[in-house]
mmCIF file of C-alpha atoms in Angstrom:
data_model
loop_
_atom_site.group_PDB
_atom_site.id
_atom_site.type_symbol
_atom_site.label_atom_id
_atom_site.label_comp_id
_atom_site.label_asym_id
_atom_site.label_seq_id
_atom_site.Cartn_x
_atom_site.Cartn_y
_atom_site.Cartn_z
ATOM 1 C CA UNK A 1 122.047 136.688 102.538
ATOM 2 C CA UNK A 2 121.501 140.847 103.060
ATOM 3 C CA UNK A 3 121.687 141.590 99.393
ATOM 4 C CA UNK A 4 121.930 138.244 97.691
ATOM 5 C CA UNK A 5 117.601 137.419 98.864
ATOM 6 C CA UNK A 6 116.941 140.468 97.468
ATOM 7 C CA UNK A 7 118.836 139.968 94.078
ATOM 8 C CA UNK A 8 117.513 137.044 93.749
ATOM 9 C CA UNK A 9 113.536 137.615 94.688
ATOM 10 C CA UNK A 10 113.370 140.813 92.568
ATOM 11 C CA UNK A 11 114.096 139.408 89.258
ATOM 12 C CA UNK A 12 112.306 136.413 89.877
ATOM 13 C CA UNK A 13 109.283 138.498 90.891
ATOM 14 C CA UNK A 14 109.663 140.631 87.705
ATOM 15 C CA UNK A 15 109.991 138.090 85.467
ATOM 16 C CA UNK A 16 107.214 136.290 86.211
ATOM 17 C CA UNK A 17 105.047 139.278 86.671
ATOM 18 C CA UNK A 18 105.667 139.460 82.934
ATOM 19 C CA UNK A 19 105.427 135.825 81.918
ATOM 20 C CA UNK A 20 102.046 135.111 83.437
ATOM 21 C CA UNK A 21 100.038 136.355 80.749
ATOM 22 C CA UNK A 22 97.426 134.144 79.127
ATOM 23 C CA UNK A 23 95.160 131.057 80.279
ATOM 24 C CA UNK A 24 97.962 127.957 80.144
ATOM 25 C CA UNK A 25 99.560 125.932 82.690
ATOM 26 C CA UNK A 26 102.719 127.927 82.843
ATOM 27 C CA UNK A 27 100.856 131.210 83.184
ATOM 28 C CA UNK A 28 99.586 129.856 86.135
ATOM 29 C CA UNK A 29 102.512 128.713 87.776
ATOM 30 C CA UNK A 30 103.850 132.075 86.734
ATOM 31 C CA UNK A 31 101.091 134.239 88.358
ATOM 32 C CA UNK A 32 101.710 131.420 91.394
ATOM 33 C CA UNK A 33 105.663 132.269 91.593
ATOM 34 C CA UNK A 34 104.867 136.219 91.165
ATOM 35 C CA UNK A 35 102.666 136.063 94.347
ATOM 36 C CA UNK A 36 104.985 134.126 96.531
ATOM 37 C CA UNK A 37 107.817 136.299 95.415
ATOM 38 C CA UNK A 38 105.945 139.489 95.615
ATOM 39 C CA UNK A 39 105.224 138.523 99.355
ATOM 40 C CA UNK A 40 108.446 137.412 100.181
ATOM 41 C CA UNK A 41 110.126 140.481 98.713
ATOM 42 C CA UNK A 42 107.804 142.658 100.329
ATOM 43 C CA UNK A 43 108.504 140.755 104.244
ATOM 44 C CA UNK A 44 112.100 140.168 103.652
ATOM 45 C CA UNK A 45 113.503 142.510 106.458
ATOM 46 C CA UNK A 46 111.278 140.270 108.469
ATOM 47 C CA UNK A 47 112.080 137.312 106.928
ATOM 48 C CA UNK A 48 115.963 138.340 107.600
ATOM 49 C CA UNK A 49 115.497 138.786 110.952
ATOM 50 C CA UNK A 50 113.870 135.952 111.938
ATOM 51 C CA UNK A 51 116.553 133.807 109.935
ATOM 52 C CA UNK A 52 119.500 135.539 111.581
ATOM 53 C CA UNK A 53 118.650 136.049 115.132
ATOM 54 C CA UNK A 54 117.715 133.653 117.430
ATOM 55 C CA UNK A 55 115.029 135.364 119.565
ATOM 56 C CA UNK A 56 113.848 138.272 116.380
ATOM 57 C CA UNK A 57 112.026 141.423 117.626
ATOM 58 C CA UNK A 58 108.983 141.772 116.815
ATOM 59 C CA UNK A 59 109.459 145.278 116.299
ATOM 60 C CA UNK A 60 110.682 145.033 113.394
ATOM 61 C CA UNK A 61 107.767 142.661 111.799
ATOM 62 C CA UNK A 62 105.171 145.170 113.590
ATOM 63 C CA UNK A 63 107.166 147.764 111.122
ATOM 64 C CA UNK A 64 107.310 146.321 108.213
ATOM 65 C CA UNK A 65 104.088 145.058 108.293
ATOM 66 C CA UNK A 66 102.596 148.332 108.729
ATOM 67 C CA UNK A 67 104.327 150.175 107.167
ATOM 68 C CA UNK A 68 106.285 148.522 104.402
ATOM 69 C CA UNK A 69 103.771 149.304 101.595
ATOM 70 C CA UNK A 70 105.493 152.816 101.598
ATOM 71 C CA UNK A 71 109.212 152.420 100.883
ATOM 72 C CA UNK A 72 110.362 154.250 103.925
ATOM 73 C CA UNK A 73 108.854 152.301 106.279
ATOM 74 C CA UNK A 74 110.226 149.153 103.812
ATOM 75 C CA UNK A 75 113.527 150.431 104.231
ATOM 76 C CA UNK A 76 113.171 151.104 108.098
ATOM 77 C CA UNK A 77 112.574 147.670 108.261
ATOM 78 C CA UNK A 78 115.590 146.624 106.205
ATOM 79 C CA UNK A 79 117.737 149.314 108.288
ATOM 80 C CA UNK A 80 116.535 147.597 111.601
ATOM 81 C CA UNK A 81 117.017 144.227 110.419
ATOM 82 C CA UNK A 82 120.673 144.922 109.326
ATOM 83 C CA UNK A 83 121.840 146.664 112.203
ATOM 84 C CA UNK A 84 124.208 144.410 114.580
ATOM 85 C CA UNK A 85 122.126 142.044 116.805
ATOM 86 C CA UNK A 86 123.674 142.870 119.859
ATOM 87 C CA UNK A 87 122.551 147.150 119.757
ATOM 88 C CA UNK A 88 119.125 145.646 119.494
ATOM 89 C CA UNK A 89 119.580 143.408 122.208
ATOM 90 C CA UNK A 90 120.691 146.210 124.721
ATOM 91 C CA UNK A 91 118.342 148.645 123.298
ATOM 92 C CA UNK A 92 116.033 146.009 123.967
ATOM 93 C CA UNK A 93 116.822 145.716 127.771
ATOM 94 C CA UNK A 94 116.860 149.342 128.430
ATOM 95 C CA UNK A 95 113.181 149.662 127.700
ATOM 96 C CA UNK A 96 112.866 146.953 130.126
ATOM 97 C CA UNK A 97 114.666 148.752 132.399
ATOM 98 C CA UNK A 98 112.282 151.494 132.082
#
């Protein structure tokens, strides 16, 4: 799921980028699958998180909403969302703690 969403939206997102050219039906659906992609591509670390952790921090979507339109912050995201649940979790209750 880390890599294999991503090498699958990407092309799918650049191909139809490039197919919806023109007035017809299938330039529509084209332009149609190039925006969902294009937004799914561009919240995936989000969309990762909240598919592999039970309780997702928001911290992350905060992030990579934000600041995901530069590719740092995109990557931050993707960083955060791929690190091990559990150092969130106690990085999580330590600010709690303070």
């Amino acid at each position: 799921m880390r890599v294999f969403g991503l090498a699958l939206l990407a092309p799918t997102c650049l191909i139809s980028f490039f197919i919806s050219s023109g007035n017809n039906g299938v330039a529509l659906a084209a332009d149609l699958l190039f925006y969902i992609s294009a937004i799914a591509l561009y919240l995936f670390p989000s969309i990762y998180t909240v598919l592999v952790e039970p309780i997702p921090p928001r911290r992350i979507f905060v992030i990579n909403l934000l600041t995901g339109w530069t590719l740092i912050g995109w990557c931050v995201a993707y960083y955060m969302a791929l690190c091990n649940p559990e150092s969130q979790q106690v990085e999580d209750e330590l600010h709690e703690q303070l």
